[in-house]
Short mmCIF file of C-alpha atoms and ligand atoms in Angstrom, two decimals:
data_model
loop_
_atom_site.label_atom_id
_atom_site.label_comp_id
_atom_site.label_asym_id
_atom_site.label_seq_id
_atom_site.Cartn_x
_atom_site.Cartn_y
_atom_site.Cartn_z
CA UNK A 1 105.17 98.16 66.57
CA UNK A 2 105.61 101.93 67.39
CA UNK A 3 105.15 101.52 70.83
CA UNK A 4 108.27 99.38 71.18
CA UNK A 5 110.14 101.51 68.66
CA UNK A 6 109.16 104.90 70.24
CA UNK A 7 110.36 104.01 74.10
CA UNK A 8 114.00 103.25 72.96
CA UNK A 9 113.75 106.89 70.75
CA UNK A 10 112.18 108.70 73.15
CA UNK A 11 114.16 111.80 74.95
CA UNK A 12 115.88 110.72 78.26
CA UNK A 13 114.70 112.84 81.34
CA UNK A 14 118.32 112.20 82.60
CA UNK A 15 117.04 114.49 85.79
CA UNK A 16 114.65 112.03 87.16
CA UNK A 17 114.87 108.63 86.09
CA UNK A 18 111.66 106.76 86.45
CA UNK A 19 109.93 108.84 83.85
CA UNK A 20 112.18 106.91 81.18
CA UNK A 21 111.48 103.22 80.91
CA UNK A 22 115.10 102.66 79.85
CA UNK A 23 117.94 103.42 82.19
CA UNK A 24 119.33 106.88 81.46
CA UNK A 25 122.89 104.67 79.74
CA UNK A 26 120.92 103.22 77.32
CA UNK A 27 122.35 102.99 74.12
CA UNK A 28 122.54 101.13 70.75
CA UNK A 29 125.65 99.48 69.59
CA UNK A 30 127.71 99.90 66.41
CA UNK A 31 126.19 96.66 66.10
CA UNK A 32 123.13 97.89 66.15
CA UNK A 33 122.67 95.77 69.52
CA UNK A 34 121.66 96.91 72.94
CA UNK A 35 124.36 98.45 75.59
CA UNK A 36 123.83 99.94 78.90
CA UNK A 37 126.16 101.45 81.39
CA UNK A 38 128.51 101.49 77.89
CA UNK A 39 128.27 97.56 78.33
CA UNK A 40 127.46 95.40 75.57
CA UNK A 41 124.33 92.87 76.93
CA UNK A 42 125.13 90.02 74.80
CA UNK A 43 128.41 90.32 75.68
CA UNK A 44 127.58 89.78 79.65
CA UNK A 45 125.17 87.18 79.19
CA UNK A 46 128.13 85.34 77.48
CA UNK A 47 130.30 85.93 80.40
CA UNK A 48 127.84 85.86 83.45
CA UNK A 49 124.98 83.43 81.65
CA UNK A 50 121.06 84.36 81.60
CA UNK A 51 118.60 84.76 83.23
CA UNK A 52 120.67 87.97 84.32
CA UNK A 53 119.59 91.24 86.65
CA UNK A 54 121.89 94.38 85.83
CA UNK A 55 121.50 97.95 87.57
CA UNK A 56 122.74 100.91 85.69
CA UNK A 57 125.11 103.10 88.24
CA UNK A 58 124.58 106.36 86.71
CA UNK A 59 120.50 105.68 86.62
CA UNK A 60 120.70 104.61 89.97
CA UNK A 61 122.85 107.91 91.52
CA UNK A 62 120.72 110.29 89.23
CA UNK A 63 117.65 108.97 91.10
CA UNK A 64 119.29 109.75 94.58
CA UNK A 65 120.60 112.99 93.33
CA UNK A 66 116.83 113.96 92.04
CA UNK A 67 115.61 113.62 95.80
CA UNK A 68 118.63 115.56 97.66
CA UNK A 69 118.36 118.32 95.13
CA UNK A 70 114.63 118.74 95.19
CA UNK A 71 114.31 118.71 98.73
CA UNK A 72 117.50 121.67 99.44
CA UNK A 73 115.55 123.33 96.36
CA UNK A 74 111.68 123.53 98.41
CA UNK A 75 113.21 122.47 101.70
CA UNK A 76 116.60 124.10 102.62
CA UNK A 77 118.68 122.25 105.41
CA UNK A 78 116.20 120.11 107.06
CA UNK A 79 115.45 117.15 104.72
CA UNK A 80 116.62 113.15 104.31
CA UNK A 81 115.37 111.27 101.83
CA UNK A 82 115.35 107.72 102.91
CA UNK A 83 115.41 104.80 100.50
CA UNK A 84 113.00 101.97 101.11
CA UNK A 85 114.85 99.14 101.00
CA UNK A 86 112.34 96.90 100.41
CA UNK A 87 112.47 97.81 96.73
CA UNK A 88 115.55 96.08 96.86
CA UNK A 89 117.65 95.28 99.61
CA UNK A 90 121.41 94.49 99.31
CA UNK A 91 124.93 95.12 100.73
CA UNK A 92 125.60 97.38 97.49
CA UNK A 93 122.31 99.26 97.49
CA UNK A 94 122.26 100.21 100.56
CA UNK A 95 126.23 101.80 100.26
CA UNK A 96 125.16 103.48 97.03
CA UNK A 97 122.44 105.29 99.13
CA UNK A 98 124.65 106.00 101.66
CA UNK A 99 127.30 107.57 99.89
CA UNK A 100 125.11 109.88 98.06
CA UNK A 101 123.40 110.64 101.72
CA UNK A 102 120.53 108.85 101.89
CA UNK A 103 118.73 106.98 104.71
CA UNK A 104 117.85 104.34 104.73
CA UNK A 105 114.13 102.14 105.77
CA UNK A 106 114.48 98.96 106.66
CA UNK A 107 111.30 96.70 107.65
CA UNK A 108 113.27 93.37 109.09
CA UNK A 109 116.53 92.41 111.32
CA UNK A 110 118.00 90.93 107.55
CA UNK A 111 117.36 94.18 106.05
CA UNK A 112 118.55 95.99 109.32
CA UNK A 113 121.86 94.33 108.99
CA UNK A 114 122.20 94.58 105.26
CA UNK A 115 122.36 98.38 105.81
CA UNK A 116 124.63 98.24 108.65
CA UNK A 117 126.83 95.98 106.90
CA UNK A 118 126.25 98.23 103.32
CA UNK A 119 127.82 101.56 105.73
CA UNK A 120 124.88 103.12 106.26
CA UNK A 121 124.75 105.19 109.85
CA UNK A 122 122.90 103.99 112.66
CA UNK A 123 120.80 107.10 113.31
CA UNK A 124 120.24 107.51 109.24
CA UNK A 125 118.10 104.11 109.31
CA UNK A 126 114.47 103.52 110.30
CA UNK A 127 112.64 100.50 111.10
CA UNK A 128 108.84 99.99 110.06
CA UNK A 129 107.04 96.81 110.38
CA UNK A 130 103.73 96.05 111.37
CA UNK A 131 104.49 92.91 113.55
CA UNK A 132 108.54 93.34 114.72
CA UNK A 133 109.62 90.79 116.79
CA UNK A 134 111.19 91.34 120.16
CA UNK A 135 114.87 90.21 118.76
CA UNK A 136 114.24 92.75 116.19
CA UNK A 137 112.96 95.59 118.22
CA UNK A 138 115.41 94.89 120.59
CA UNK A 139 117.98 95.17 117.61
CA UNK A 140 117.20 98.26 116.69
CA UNK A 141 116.87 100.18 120.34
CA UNK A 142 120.50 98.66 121.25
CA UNK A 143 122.14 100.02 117.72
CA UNK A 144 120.55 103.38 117.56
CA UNK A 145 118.26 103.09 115.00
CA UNK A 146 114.99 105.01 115.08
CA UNK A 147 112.04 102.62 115.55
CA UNK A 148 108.66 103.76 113.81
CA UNK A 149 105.89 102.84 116.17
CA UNK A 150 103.01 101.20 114.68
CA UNK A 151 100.61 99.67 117.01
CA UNK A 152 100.30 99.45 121.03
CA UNK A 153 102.42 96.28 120.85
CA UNK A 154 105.47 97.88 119.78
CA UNK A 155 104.83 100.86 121.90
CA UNK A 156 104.89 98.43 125.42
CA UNK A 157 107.90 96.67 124.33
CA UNK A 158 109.36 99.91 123.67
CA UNK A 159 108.20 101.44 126.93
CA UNK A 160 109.86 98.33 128.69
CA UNK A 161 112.95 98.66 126.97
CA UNK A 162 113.47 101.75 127.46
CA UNK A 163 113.04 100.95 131.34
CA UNK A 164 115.01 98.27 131.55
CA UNK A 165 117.75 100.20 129.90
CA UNK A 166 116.80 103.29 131.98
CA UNK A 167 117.41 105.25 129.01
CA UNK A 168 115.35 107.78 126.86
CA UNK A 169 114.61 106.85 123.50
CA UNK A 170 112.99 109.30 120.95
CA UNK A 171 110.63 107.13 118.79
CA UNK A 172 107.92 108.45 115.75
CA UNK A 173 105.01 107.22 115.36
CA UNK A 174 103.03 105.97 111.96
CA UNK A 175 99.31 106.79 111.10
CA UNK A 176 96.81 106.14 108.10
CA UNK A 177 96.06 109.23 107.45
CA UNK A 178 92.79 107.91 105.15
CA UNK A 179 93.70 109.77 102.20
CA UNK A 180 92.77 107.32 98.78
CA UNK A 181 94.92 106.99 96.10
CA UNK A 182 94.49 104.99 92.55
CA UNK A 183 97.16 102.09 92.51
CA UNK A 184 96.81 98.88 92.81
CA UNK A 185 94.69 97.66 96.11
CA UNK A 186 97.86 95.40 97.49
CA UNK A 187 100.05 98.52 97.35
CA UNK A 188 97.32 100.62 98.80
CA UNK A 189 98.26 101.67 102.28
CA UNK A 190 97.02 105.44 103.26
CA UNK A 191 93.46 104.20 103.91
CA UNK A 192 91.66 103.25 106.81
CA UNK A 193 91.47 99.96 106.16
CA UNK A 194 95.09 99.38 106.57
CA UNK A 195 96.77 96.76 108.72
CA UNK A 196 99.90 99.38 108.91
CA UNK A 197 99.92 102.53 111.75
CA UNK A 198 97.17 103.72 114.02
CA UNK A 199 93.87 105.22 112.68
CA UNK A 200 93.93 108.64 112.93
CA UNK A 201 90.95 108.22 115.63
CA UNK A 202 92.93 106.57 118.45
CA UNK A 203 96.21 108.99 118.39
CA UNK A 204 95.03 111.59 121.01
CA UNK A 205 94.62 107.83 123.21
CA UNK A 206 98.18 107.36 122.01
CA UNK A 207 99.44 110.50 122.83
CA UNK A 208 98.39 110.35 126.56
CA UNK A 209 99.84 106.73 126.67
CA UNK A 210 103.36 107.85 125.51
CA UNK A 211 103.01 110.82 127.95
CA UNK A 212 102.69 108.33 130.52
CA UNK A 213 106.11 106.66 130.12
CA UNK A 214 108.65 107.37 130.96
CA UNK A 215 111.47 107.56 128.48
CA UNK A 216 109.37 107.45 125.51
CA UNK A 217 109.77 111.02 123.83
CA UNK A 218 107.43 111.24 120.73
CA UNK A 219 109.46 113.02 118.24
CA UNK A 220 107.96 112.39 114.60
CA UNK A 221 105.09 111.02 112.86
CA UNK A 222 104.98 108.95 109.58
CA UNK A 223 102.44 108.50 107.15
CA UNK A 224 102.28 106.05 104.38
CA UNK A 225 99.87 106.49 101.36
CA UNK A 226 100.88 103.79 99.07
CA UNK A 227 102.89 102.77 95.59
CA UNK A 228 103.29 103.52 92.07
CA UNK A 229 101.03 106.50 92.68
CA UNK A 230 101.18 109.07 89.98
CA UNK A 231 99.04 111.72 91.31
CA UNK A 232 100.03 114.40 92.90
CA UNK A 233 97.25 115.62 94.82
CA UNK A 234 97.01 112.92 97.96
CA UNK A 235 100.17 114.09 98.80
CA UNK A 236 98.64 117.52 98.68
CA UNK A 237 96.27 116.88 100.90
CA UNK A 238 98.99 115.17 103.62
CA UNK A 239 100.55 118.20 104.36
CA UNK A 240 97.70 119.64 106.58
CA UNK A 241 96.90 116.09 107.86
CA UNK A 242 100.13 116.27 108.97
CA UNK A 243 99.85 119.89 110.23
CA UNK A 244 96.64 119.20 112.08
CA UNK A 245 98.29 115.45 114.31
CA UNK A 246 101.44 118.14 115.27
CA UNK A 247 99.26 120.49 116.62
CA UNK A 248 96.85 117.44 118.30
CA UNK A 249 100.35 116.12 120.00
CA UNK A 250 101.30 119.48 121.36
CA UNK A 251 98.51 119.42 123.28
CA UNK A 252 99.89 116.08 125.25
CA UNK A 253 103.08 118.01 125.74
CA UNK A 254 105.15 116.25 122.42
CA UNK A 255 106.93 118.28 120.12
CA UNK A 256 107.17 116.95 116.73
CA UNK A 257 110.10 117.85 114.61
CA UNK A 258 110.23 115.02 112.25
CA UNK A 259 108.08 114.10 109.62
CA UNK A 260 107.99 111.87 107.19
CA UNK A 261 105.78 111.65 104.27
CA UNK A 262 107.09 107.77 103.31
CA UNK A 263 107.58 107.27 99.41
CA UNK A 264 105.09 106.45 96.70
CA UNK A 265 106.11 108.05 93.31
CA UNK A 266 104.83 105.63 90.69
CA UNK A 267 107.24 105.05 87.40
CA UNK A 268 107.47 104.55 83.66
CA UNK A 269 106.59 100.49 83.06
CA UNK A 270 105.11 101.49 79.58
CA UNK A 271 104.14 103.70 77.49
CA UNK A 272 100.91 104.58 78.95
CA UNK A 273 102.76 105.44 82.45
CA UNK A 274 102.75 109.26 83.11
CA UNK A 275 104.69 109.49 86.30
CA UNK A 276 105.59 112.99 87.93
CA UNK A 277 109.21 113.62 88.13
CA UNK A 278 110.79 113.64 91.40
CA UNK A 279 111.20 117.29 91.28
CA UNK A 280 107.63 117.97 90.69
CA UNK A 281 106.74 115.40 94.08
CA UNK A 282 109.06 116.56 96.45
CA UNK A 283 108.13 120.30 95.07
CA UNK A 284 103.85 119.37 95.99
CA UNK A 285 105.04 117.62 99.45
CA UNK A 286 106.99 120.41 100.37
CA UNK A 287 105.09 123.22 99.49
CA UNK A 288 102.34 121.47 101.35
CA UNK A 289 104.08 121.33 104.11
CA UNK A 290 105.57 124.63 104.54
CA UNK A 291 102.19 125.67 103.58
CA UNK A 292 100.24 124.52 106.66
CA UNK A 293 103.13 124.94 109.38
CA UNK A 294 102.58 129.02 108.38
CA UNK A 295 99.09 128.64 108.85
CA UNK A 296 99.08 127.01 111.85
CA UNK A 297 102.17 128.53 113.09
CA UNK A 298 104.03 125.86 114.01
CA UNK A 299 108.64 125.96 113.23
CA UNK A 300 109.45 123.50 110.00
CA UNK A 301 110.11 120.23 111.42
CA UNK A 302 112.94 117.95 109.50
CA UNK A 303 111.16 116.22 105.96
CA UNK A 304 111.83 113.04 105.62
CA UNK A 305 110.42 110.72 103.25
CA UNK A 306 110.89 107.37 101.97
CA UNK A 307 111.17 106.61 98.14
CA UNK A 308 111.78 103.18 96.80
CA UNK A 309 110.85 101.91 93.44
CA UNK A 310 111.57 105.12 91.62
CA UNK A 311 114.99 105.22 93.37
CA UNK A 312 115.94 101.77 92.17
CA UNK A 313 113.44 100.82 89.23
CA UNK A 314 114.75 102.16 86.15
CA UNK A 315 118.07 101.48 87.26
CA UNK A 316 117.07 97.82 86.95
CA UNK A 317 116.89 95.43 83.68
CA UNK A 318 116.26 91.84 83.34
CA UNK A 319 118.06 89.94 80.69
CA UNK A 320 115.95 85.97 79.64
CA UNK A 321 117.19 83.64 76.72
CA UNK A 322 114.34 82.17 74.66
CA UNK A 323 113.99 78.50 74.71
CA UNK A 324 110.63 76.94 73.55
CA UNK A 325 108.02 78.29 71.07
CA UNK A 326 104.60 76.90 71.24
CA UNK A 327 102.38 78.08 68.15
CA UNK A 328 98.41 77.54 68.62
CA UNK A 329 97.16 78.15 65.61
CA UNK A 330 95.13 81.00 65.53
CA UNK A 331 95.49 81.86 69.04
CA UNK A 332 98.56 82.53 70.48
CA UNK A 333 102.17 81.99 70.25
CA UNK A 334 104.12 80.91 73.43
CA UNK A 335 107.91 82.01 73.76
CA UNK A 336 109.19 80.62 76.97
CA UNK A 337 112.17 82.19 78.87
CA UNK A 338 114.96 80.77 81.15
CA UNK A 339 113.53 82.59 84.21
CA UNK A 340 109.38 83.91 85.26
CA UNK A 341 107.71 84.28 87.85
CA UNK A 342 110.27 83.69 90.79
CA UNK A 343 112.28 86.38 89.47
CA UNK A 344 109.86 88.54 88.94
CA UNK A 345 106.09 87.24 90.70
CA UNK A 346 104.94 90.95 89.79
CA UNK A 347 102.72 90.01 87.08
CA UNK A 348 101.48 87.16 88.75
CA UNK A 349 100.91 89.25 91.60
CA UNK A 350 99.66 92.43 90.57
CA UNK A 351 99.35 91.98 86.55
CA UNK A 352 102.15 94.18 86.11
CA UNK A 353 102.88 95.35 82.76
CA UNK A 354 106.40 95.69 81.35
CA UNK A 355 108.36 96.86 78.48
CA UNK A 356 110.84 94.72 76.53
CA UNK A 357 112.85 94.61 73.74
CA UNK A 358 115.14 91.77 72.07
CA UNK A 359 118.77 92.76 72.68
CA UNK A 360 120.04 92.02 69.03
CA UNK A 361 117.50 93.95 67.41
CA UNK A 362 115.74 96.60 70.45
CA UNK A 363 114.18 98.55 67.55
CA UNK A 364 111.99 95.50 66.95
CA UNK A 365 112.71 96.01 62.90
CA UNK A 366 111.04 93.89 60.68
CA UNK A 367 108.50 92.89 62.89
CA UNK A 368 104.92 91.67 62.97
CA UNK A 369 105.00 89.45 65.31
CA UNK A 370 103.18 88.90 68.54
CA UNK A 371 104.19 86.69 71.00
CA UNK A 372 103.20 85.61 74.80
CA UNK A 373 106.36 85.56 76.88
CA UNK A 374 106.34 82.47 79.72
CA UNK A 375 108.52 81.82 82.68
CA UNK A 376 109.57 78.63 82.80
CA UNK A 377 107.97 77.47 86.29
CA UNK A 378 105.33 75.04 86.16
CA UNK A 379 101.82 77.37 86.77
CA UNK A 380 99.56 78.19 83.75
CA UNK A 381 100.18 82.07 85.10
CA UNK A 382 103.93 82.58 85.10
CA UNK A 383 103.35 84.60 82.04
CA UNK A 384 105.46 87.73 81.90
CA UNK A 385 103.78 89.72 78.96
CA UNK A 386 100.48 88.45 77.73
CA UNK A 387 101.02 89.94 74.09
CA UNK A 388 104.04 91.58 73.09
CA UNK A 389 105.57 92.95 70.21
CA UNK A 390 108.80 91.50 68.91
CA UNK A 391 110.93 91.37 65.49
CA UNK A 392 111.42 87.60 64.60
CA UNK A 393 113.15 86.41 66.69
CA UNK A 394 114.24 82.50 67.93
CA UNK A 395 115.39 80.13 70.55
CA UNK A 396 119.01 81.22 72.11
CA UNK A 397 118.01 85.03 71.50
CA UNK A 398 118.04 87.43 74.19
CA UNK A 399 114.95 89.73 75.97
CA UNK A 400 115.24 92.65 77.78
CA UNK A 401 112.84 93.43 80.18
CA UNK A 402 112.78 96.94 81.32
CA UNK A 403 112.21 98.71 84.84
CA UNK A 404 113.01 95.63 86.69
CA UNK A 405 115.21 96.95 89.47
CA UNK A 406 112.44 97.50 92.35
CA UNK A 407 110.67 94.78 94.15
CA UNK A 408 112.09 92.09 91.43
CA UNK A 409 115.04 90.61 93.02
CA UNK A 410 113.89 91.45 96.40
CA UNK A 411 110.68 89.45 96.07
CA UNK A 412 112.06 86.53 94.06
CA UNK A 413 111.36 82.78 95.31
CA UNK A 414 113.36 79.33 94.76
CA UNK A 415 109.89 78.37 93.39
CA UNK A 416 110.25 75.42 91.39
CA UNK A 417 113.82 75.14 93.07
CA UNK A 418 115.03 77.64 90.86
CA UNK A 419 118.01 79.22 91.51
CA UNK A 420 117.87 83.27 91.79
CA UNK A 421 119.87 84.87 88.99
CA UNK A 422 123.20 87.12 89.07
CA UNK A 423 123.06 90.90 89.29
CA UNK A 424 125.36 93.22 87.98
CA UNK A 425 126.62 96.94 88.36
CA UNK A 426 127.03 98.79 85.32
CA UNK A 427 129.21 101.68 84.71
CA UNK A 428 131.46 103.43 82.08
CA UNK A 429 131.35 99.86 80.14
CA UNK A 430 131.99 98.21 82.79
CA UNK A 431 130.72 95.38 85.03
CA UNK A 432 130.54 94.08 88.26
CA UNK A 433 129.26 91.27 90.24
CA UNK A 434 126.72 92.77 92.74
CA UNK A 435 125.18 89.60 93.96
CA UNK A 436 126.13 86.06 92.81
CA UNK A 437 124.37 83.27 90.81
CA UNK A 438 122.53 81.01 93.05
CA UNK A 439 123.28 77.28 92.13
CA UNK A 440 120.71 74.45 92.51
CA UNK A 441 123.11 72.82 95.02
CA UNK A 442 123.31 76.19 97.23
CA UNK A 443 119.23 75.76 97.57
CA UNK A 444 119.88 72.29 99.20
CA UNK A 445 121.64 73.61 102.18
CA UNK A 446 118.68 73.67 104.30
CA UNK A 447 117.18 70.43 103.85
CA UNK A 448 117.48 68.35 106.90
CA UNK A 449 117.13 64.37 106.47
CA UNK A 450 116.45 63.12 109.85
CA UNK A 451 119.19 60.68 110.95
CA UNK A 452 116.05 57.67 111.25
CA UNK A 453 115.32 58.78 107.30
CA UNK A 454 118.94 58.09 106.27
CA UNK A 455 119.29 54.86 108.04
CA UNK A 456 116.16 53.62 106.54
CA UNK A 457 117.79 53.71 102.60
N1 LLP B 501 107.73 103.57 103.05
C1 LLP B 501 106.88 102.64 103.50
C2 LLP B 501 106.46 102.66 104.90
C3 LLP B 501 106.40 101.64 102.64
O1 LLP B 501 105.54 100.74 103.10
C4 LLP B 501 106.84 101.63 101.29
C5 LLP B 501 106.39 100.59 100.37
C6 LLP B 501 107.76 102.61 100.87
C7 LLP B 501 108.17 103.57 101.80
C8 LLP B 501 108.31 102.67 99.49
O2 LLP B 501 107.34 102.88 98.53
P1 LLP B 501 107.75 103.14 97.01
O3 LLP B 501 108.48 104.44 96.91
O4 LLP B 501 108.62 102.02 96.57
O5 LLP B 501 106.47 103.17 96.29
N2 LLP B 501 105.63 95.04 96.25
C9 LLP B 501 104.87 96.13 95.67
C10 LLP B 501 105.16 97.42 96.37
C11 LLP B 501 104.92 97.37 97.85
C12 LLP B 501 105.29 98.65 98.52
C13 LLP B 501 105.28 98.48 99.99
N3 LLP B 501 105.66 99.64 100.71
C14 LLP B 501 105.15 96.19 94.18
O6 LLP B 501 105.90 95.35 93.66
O7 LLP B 501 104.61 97.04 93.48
#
């Protein structure tokens, strides 16, 4: 039981949010009943139903905050952080980023337009992707946005582009720079067994290509080492990687002068999570950085890098109602909730662990009891905690699921035809709808019943 107890008691790091697992509003009701963002959860769920997402303003601008600061702190006046929108991609996300200065990465023409439309600038966006399609690429070069090379494919239709337009276009370039990393093997993307960037091996072949274009101006190079990292030392070891590929391209004539590191910084799912704060990671990148351009004598280029989850991830909770028990005697007892794995397919996925907490009683007092919390969609593994702690609790209560905010929403299904859930904005006890409740009907406006199909009933 201390576990549970001890992450709502803990000390907020109000500095750099995904070392808490509770957003940095958290508090406890006169009621002795969960709030956040000075909003009363039971109250919402009455209003806006369950299941329910809900991001936490304040957590959310903290997090941005933590990045600009850090890098003016070890950087001065040549840094963007860039949020990885990926983590979770909306019209509201991406103008919270952009109003506190962000960039923002984008990996897909939806995502591309959900920034534009969200206010973020043209030239502040980047677009990755391992296999872009011509529309997209095409996209991007016509509205300014800076395209991150990956393979020879994009490079030709870039070089062709760029032709047809007769225009230059600056482009940067992404590598693996082979540097391993303990996380998870699906989030593992630094290696050289990657299907993301060009092996270090080929780029002096790729630097002699792009010299022989001719509008293609190699400007930056991007490196990618993975997610939910919490070591600090492969991103140590990138700055002289990094060093060493500027120096290579100089020799073909490019000059670098942007580089970016991507993102990475793991957070605070449970107790057992010992993240770095995002002081201490921009502080090693940095350092590492500045550390081999004086060595190998080469001017600071612009530091960029690319955070997602612990921009967005504390910000984010998840609010199920309990329906079914299921007690098998002497083995387990199931507590299904209204929503699972197409919500949230991370511990499906990756056997994520969470924290959670019932909202009328998030101290878990009086408790003994251990419970297996189930989605509601119809596979054996939409389990979202395979033992957890909880007071008593009983069918029409409410769970709160903690650090929910990053690649929940914005790798949710219809699975099971189930409609994706509300999410709010929370600040100052107040709420907002941030994206809408999808409705069983809404998920039937693709179907197509051939004409032949109709006339047949
Ligand atoms: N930049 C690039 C090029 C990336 O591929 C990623 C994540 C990021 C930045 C942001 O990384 P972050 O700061 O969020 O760690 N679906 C997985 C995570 C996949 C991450 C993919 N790339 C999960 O749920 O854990």
């Amino acid at each position: 039981m201390k576990e549970q107890e001890s992450f709502l008691k803990e000390k907020i790091d109000f500095k750099s949010p995904n070392r808490n697992i509770v957003p940095i509003t958290t508090s406890i009701g006169r009621d002795g009943k969960l709030f956040v963002g000075g909003c009363s959860i039971e109250e919402l769920v009455k209003k806006y139903d369950s299941p329910l997402y809900i991001l936490d303003e304040k957590t959310l601008r903290s997090s941005c905050r933590a990045y600009k600061l850090a890098l003016e702190k070890y950087y001065p006046g040549k840094s963007l952080p860039i949020y990885a929108s990926k983590a979770n991609s909306s019209i509201f996300m991406s103008n919270l980023v952009s109003s506190e200065g962000l960039g923002l990465d984008a990996v897909s023409e939806g995502e591309l337009l959900t920034a534009l439309k969200g206010g973020v600038q043209n030239e502040k966006i980047v677009f990755h992707g391992n296999n872009k399609s011509d529309k997209e690429i095409e996209f991007a070069v016509r509205n300014n946005i800076n395209v991150i090379v990956d393979n020879d494919y994009d490079l030709e239709r870039l070089d062709e582009l760029s032709n047809r337009f007769s225009r230059d276009l600056e482009i940067m370039i992404r590598f693996t720079p082979g540097i391993e990393c303990h996380t998870h093997e699906y989030i593992r993307t630094g290696s050289f067994d990657s299907k993301f960037g060009f092996g270090i091996e080929y780029l002096n072949t790729l630097f002699a290509k792009i010299s022989n274009t001719k509008h293609l101006k190699l400007k930056g190079i991007h490196a990618h080492i993975g997610s939910q990292i919490f070591e600090l030392e492969p991103h140590k070891d990138l700055g002289e990687i990094m060093a060493n590929v500027i120096l290579e391209a100089k020799k073909f004539g490019h000059e670098i002068k942007k580089l970016n590191v991507g993102g990475g910084l793991g957070i605070k799912y449970t107790e057992n999570d010992d993240p770095p704060s995002i002081d201490e990671w921009v502080k090693t990148i940095a350092t590492s950085v500045v550390k081999a351009c004086r060595k190998h004598n080469l001017d600071l280029p612009k530091l960029m890098c690319e955070p997602g989850r612990s921009i967005v991830s504390t910000a984010g909770i998840t609010i199920y109602k309990i329906g079914a028990f299921k007690e098998i005697p002497g083995i387990r007892t199931y507590l299904s909730v209204d929503g699972g794995m197409s919500d949230n397919p991370r511990p499906i996925t990756y056997q994520s662990n969470y924290s959670a907490c019932l909202v009328s009683n998030p101290f878990n007092t009086n408790s003994k009891n251990k419970y297996t919390i189930a989605g509601k969609h119809c596979e054996s593994g939409d389990v979202l905690f395979k033992e957890i702690e909880l007071a008593d609790c009983k069918t029409g209560d409410l769970i709160c699921v903690f650090g929910t905010g990053a690649y929940n929403y914005s790798m949710s299904s219809n699975y099971n035809r189930i409609p994706r859930p509300a999410a709010l904005l929370v600040s100052d006890g107040e709420a907002e709808i941030i994206q809408k409740r999808e409705s069983p009907l809404d998920l039937l406006k693709y179907d197509v019943l051939p004409d032949r199909f109709i006339k047949q009933n």
